[in-house]
Short mmCIF file of C-alpha atoms and ligand atoms in Angstrom, two decimals:
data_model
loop_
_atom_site.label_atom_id
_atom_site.label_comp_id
_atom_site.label_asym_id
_atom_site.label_seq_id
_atom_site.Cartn_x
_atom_site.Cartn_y
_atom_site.Cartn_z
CA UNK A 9 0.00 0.00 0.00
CA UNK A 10 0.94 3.48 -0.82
CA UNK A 11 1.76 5.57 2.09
CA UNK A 12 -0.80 8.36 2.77
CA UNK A 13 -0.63 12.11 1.78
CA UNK A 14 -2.51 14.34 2.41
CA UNK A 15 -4.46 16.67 0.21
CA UNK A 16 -5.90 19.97 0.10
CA UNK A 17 -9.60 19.65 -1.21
CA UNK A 18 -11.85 22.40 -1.94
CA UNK A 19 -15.54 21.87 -2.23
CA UNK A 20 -17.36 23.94 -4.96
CA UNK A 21 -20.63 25.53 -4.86
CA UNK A 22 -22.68 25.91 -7.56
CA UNK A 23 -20.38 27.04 -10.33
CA UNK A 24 -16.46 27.54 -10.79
CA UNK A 25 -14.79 29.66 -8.20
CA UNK A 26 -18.07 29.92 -5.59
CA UNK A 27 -15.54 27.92 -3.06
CA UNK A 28 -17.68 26.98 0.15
CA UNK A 29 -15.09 25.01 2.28
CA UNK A 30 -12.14 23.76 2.71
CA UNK A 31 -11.23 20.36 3.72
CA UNK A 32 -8.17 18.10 4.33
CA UNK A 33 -8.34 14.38 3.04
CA UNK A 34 -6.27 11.63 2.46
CA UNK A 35 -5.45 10.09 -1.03
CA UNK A 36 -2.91 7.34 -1.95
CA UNK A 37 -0.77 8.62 -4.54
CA UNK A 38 -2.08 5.85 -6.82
CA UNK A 39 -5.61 6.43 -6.31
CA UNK A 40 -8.14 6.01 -8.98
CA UNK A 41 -10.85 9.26 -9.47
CA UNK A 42 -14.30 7.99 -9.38
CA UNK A 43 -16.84 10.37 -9.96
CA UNK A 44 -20.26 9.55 -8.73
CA UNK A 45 -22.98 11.32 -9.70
CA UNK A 46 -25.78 11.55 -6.89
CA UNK A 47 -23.10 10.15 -4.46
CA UNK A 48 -25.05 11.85 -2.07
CA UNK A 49 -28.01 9.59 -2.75
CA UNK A 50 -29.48 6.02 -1.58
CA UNK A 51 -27.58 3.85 -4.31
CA UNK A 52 -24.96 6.43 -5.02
CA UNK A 53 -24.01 6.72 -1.34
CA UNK A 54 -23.67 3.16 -0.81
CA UNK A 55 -21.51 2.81 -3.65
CA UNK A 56 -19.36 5.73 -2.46
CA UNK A 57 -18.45 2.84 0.50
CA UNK A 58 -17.70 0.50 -1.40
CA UNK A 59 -15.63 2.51 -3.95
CA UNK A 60 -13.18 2.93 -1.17
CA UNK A 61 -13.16 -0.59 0.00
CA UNK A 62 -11.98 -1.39 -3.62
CA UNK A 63 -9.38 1.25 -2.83
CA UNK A 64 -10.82 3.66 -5.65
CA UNK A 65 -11.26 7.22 -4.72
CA UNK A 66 -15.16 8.33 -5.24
CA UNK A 67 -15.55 11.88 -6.02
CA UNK A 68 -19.29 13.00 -5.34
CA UNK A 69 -21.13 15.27 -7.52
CA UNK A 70 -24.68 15.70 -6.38
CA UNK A 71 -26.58 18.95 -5.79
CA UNK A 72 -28.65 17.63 -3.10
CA UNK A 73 -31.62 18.96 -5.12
CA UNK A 74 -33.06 15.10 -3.56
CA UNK A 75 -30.65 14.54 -1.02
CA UNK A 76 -29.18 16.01 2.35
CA UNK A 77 -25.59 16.95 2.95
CA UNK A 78 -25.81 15.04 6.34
CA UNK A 79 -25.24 12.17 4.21
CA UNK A 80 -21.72 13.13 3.89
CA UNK A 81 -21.65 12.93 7.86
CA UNK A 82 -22.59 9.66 8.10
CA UNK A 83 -20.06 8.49 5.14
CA UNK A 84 -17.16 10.04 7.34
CA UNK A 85 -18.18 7.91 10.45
CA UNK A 86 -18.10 5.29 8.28
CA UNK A 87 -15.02 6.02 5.62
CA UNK A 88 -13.03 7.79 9.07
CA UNK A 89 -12.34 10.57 6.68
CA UNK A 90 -14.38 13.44 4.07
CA UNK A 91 -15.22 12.54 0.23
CA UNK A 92 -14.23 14.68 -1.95
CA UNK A 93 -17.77 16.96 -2.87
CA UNK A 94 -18.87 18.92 -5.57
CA UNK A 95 -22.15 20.35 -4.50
CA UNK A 96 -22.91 20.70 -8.62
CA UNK A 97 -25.38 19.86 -11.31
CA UNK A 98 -23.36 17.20 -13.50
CA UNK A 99 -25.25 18.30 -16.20
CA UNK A 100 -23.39 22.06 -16.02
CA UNK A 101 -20.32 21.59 -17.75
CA UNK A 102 -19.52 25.11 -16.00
CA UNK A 103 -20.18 24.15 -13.00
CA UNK A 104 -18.16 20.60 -13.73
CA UNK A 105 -15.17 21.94 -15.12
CA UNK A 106 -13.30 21.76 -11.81
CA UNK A 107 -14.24 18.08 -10.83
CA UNK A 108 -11.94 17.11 -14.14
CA UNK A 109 -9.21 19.76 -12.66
CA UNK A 110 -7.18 16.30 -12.08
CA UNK A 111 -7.25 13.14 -13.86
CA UNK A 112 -10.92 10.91 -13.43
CA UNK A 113 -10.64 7.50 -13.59
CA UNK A 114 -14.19 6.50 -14.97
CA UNK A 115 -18.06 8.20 -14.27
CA UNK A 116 -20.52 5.93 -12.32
CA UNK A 117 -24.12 7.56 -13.22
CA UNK A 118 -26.67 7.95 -10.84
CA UNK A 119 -27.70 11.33 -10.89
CA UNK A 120 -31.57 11.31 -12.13
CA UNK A 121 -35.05 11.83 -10.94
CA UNK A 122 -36.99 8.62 -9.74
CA UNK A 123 -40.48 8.99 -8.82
CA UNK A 124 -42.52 7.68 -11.41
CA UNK A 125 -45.80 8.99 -9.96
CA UNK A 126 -43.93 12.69 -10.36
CA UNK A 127 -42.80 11.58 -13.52
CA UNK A 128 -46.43 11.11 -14.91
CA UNK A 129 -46.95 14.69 -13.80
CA UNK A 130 -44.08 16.82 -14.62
CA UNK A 131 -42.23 14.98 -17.76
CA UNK A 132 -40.28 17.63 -19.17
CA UNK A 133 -38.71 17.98 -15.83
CA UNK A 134 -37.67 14.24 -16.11
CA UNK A 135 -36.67 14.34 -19.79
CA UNK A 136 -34.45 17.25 -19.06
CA UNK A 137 -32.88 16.02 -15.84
CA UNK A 138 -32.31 12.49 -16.74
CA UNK A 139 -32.05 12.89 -20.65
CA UNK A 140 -30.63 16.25 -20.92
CA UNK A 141 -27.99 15.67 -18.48
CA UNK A 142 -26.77 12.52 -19.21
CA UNK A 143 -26.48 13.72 -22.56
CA UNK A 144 -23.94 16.69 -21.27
CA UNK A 145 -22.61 14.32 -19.33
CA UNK A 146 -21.30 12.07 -21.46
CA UNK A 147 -20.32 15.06 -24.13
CA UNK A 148 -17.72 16.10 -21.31
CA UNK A 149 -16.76 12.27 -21.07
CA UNK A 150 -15.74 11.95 -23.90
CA UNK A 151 -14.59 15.41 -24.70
CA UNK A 152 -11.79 14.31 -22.28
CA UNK A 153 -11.11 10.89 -23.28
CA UNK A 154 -12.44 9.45 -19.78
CA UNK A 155 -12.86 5.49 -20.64
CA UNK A 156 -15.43 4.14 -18.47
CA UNK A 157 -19.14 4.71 -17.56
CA UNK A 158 -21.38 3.06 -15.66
CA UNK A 159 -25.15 3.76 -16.17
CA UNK A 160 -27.43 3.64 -13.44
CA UNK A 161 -30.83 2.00 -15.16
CA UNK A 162 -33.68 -0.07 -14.20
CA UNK A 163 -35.70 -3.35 -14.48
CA UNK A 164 -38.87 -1.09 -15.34
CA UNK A 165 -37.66 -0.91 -18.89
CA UNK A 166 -39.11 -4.47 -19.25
CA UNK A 167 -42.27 -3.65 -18.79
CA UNK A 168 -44.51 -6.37 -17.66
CA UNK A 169 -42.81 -9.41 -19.03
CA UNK A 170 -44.13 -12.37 -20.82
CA UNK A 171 -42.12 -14.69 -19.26
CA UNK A 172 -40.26 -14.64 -15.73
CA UNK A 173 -37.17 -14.74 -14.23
CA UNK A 174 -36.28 -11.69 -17.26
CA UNK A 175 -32.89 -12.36 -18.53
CA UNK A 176 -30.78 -9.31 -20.87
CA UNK A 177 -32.38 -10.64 -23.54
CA UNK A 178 -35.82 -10.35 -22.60
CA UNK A 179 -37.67 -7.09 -24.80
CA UNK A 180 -37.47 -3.82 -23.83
CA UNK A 181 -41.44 -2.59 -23.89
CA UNK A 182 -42.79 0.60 -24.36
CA UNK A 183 -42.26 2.48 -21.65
CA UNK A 184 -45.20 2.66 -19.11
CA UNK A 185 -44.19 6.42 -17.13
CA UNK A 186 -41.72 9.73 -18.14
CA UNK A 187 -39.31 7.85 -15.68
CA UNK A 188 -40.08 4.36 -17.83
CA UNK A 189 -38.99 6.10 -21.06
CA UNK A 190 -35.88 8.16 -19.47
CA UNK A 191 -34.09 4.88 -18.78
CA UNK A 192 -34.97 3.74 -21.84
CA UNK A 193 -33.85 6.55 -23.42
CA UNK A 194 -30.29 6.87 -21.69
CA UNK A 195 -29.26 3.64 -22.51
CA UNK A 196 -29.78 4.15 -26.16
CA UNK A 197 -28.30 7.51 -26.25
CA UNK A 198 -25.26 5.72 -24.70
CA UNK A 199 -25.11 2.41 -27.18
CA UNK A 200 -24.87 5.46 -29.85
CA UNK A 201 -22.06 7.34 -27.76
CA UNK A 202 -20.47 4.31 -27.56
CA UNK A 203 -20.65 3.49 -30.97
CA UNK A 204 -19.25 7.23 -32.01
CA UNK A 205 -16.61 7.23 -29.54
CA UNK A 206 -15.16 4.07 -31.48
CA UNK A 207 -13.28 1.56 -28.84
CA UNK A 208 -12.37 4.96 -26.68
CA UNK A 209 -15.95 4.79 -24.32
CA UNK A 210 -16.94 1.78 -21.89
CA UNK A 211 -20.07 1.35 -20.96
CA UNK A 212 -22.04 -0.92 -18.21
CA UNK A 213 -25.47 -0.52 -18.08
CA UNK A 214 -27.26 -1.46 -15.28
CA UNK A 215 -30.82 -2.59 -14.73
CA UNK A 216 -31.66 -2.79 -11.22
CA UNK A 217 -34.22 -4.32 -10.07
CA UNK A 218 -35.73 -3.28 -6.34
CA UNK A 219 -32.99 -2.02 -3.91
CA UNK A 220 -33.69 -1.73 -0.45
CA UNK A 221 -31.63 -1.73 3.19
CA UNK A 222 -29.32 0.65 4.04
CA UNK A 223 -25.84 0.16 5.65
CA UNK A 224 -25.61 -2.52 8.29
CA UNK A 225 -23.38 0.74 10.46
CA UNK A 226 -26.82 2.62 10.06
CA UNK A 227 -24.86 5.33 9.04
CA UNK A 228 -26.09 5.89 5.92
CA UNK A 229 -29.76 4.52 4.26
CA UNK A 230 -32.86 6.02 2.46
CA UNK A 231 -33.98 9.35 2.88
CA UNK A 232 -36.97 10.11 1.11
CA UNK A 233 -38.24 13.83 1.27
CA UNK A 234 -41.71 13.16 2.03
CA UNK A 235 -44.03 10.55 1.82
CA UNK A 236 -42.09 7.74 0.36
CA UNK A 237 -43.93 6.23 -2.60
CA UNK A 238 -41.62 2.82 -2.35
CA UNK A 239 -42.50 0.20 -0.12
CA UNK A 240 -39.78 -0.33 2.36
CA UNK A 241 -39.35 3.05 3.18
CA UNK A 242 -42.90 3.45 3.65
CA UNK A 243 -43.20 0.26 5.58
CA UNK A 244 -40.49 1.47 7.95
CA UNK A 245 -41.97 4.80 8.69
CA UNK A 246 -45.45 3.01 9.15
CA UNK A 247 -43.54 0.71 11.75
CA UNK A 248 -41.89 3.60 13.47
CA UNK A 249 -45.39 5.96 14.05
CA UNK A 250 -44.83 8.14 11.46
CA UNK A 251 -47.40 7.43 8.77
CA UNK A 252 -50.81 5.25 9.84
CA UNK A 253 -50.23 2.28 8.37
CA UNK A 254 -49.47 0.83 5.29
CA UNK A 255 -51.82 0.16 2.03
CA UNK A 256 -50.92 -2.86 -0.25
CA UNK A 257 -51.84 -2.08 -2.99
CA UNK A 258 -53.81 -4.77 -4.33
CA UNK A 259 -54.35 -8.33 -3.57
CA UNK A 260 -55.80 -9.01 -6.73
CA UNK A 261 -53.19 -10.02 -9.03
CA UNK A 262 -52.62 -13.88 -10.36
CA UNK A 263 -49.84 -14.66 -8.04
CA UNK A 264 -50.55 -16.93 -5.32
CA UNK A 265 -51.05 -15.05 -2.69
CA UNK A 266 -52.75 -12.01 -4.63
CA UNK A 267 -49.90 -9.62 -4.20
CA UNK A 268 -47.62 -8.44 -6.29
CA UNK A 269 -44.36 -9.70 -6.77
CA UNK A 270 -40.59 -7.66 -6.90
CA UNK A 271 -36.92 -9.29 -6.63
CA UNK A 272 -35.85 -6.65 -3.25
CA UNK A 273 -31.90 -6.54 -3.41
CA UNK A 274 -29.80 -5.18 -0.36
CA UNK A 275 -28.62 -1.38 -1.36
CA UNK A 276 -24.86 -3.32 -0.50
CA UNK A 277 -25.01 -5.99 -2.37
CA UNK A 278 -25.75 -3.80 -5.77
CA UNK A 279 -22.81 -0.88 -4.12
CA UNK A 280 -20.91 -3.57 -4.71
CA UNK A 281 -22.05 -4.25 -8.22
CA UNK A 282 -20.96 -1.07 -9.16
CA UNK A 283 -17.51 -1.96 -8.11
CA UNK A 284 -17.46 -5.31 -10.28
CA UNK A 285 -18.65 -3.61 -13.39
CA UNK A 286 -16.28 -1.07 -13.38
CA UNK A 287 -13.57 -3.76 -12.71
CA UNK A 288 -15.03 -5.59 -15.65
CA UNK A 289 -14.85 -2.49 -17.92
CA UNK A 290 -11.18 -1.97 -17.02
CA UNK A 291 -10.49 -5.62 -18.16
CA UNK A 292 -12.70 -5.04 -21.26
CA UNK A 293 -11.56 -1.24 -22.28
CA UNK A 294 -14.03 0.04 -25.04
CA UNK A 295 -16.47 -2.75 -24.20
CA UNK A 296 -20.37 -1.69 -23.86
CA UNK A 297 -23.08 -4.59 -22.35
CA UNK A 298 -26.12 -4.49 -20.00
CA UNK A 299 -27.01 -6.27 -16.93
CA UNK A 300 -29.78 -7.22 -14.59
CA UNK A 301 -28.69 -6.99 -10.91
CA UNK A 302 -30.93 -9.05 -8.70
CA UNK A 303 -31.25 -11.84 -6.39
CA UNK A 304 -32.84 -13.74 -8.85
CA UNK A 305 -35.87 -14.54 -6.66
CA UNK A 306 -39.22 -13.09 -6.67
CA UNK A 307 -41.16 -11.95 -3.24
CA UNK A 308 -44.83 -10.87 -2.49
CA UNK A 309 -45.83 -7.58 -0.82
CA UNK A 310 -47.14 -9.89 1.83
CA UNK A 311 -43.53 -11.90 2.15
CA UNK A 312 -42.16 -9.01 2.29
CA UNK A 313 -44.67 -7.87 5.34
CA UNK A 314 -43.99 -11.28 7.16
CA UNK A 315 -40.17 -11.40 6.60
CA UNK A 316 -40.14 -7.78 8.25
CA UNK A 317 -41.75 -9.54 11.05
CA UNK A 318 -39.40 -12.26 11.21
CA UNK A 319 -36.65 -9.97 11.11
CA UNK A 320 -37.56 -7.50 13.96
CA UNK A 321 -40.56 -8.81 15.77
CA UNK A 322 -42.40 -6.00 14.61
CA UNK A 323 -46.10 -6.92 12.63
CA UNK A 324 -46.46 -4.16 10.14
CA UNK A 325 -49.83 -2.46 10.77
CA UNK A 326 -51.18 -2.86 7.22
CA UNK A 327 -54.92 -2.98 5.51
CA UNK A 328 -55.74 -4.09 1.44
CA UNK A 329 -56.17 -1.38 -0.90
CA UNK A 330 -56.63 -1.02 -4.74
CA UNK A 331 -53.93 -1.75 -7.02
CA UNK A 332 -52.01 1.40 -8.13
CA UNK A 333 -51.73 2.41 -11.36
CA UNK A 334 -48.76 1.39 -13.87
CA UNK A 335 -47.56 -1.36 -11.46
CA UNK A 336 -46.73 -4.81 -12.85
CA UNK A 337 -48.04 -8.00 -12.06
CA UNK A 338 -44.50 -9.95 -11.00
CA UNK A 339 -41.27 -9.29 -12.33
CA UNK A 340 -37.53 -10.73 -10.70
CA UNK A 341 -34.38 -11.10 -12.37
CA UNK A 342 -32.64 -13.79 -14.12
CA UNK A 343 -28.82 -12.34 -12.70
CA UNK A 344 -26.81 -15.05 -13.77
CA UNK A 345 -25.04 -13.31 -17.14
CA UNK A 346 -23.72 -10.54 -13.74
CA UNK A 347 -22.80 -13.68 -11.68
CA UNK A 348 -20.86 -15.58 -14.97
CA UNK A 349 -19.23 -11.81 -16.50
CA UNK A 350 -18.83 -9.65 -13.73
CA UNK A 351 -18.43 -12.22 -10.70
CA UNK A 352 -21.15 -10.73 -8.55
CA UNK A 353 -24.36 -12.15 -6.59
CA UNK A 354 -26.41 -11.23 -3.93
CA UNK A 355 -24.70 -12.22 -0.77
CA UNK A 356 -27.51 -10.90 1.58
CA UNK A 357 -31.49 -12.45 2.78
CA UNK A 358 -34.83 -10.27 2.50
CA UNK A 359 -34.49 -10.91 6.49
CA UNK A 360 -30.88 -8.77 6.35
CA UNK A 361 -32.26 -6.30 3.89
CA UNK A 362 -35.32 -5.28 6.46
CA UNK A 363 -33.65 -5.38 9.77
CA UNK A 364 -30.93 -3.48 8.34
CA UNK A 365 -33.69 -1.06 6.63
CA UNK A 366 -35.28 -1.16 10.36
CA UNK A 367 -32.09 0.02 12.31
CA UNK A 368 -31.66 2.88 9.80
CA UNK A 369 -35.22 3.86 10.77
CA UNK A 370 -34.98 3.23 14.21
CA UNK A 371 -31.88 5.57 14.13
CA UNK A 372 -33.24 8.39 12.21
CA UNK A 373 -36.39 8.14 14.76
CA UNK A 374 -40.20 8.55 15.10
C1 UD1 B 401 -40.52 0.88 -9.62
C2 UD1 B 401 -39.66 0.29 -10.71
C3 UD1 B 401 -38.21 0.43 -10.34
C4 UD1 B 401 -37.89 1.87 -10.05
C5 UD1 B 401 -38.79 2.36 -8.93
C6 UD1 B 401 -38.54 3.83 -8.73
C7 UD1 B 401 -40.76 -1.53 -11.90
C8 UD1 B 401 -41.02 -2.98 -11.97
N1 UD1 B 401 -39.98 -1.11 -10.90
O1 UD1 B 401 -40.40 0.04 -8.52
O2 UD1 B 401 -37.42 -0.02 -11.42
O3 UD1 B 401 -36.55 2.00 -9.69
O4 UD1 B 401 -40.16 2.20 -9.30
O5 UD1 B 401 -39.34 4.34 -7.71
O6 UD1 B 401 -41.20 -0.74 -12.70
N2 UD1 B 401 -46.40 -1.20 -2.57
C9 UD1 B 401 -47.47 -1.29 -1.70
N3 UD1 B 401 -47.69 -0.28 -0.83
C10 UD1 B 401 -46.92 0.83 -0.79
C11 UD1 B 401 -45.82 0.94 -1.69
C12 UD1 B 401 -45.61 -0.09 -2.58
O7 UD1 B 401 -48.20 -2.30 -1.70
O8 UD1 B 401 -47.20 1.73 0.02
C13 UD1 B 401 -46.14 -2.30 -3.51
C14 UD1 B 401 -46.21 -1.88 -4.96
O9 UD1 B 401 -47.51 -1.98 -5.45
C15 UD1 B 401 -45.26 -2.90 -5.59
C16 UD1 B 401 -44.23 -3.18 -4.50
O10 UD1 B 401 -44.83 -2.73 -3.28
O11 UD1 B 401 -45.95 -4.09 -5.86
C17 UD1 B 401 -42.94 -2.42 -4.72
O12 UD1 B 401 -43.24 -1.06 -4.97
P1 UD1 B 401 -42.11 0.06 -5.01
O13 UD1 B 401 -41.23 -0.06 -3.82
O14 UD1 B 401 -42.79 1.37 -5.22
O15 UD1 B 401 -41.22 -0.32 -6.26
P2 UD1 B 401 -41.64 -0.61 -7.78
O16 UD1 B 401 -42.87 0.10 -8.16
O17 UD1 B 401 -41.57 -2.07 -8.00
#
């Protein structure tokens, strides 16, 4: 190992020059530049940890437009030291121009709206976020010859599939929500970046299928502003007090116990994911493929309910409600092209996902 020197960081505000604060950090003199967009988020954040376990050096660029700087708290209780963070749109070449003041390693993606309910309502503020800026993105990318990208995208551009577990193969369908079509959207945009860039421009793409959990250290975990619209966080803040209790929504469907069914990945386990991919990119310079990351097993709404119990001892206080629009019957992943090409799997239960999910709770309170 390198010995340790120490840097002087500065953190930008929005745009060049609008320095906020200064900060000391450590940095081997080897170290790899990561930057990860919405670093500052559920995913991103997570991968931020595991970034530096792989001995890579994450460099966050988030806004915090749909995040808190606290974050960056609890990833120094848990790193023992700051991130380097760009409070910046990554879409603002401006405002990026100093994050590529020194040499950046690869880009991993994450930066993007998420709420598919919002997305319904306000789509030209998802095509412009997530379209729009991963289009500038990738124009400074490759404007500077950086070699590797990994895309943050989702199972939801399979639609409701006609057969199950959904391998990379399965069709892409026409997108059911704004969000839907933005993912969609990206990954095209980058097969044709890829293509023009001509052997200089890796790409993973990344379809995720439902992450949930937070860090075992509690440090670190969901933060939705305001009612969360996902299930676990919901369930947890139903648990806690904070919300009356939960709706499933619907117990209609043709799955066997009416409810519907999602393959629920610990947050870690896909961190860690993002790790592997970029490894495999580095072995494969130039290369561009996709990949489901899930468990590979499918659970109900209600298994999820009862394995929350099993985990904490905790019933969730729950009643039957409609189904909700633009949800899918049953979808979980086939994940063994990621276990065969990039050497990743799940490692963690539903049980570890929800107490883990559970202790974040019970830490941020009632
Ligand atoms: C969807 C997308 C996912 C995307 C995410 C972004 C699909 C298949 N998945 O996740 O790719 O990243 O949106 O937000 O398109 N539920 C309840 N009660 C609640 C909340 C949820 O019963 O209060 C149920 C839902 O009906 C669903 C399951 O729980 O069956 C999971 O819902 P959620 O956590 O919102 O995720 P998805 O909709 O699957």
């Amino acid at each position: 190992m390198e010995p340790y020197r120490t840097l002087r960081l500065r953190i930008y505000g929005n745009g060049p020059g609008k320095v906020t604060d200064i900060c000391g950090m450590a940095e081997t003199a080897q170290s790899l530049r990561i930057i990860v967009t919405g670093g500052a988020g559920f995913i991103g954040s997570h991968t931020v940890v595991a970034l530096v376990e792989a001995g890579y050096e994450p460099v966050i660029v988030d806004d915090l437009r749909n995040s808190k700087a606290s974050v960056l708290d609890g990833l120094e209780r848990i790193l023992g030291r700051r991130v380097e963070f760009h409070a910046v749109d990554c879409g603002n070449a401006a405002a990026m121009a100093p994050v590529f003041e020194r040499p950046v390693h690869g880009v991993i993606h994450f930066a993007a709206d998420k709420a598919v309910g919002e997305s319904v309502a306000h789509p030209e503020q998802y095509f412009a976020n997530n379209i729009g800026a991963t289009a500038q993105l990738t124009d400074m990318l490759r404007e500077r010859g950086i070699a590797h990208l990994v895309f943050s995208s989702s199972c939801t551009v399979y639609g409701e599939a006609s057969a199950l577990p959904v391998d990379e193969n399965t069709p892409v369908k026409p997108a059911a929500s704004p969000y839907g079509f933005t993912k969609q959207a990206c990954e095209s945009l980058l097969r044709y970046s890829h293509a023009a860039a001509d052997g200089q421009l890796g790409v993973a793409l990344l379809r995720y299928f439902n992450p949930i959990g937070a860090h075992p250290s509690a440090e670190i975990g969901e933060l939705p502003l305001g009612t969360p619209a996902n299930l676990v966080p919901f369930l947890t803040q139903s648990v806690a007090g904070i919300r009356g209790e939960l709706t499933v929504h619907g117990d209609d469907y043709p799955t066997p116990d009416g409810t519907c069914i999602r393959d629920y990945l610990h947050v870690v386990d896909l961190a860690e994911a993002h790790v592997a991919a970029l490894q495999w990119l580095e072995r494969h310079p130039g290369s561009l493929d996709v990949f489901n990351l899930g468990t590979g097993e499918g659970s109900s709404v209600k298994q999820v309910l009862q394995a929350f119990e099993e985990a904490t001892g905790r019933p969730v206080p729950h009643r039957m409600g409609p189904r909700r629009a633009g949800d899918v019957t049953a979808i979980y992943a086939d994940a063994t092209k990621a276990a065969d090409v990039l050497g990743w799997s799940t490692k963690r239960s539903l049980q570890q996902c929800l107490a883990d999910a559970w202790r974040w709770q019970e830490k941020l309170g009632g």
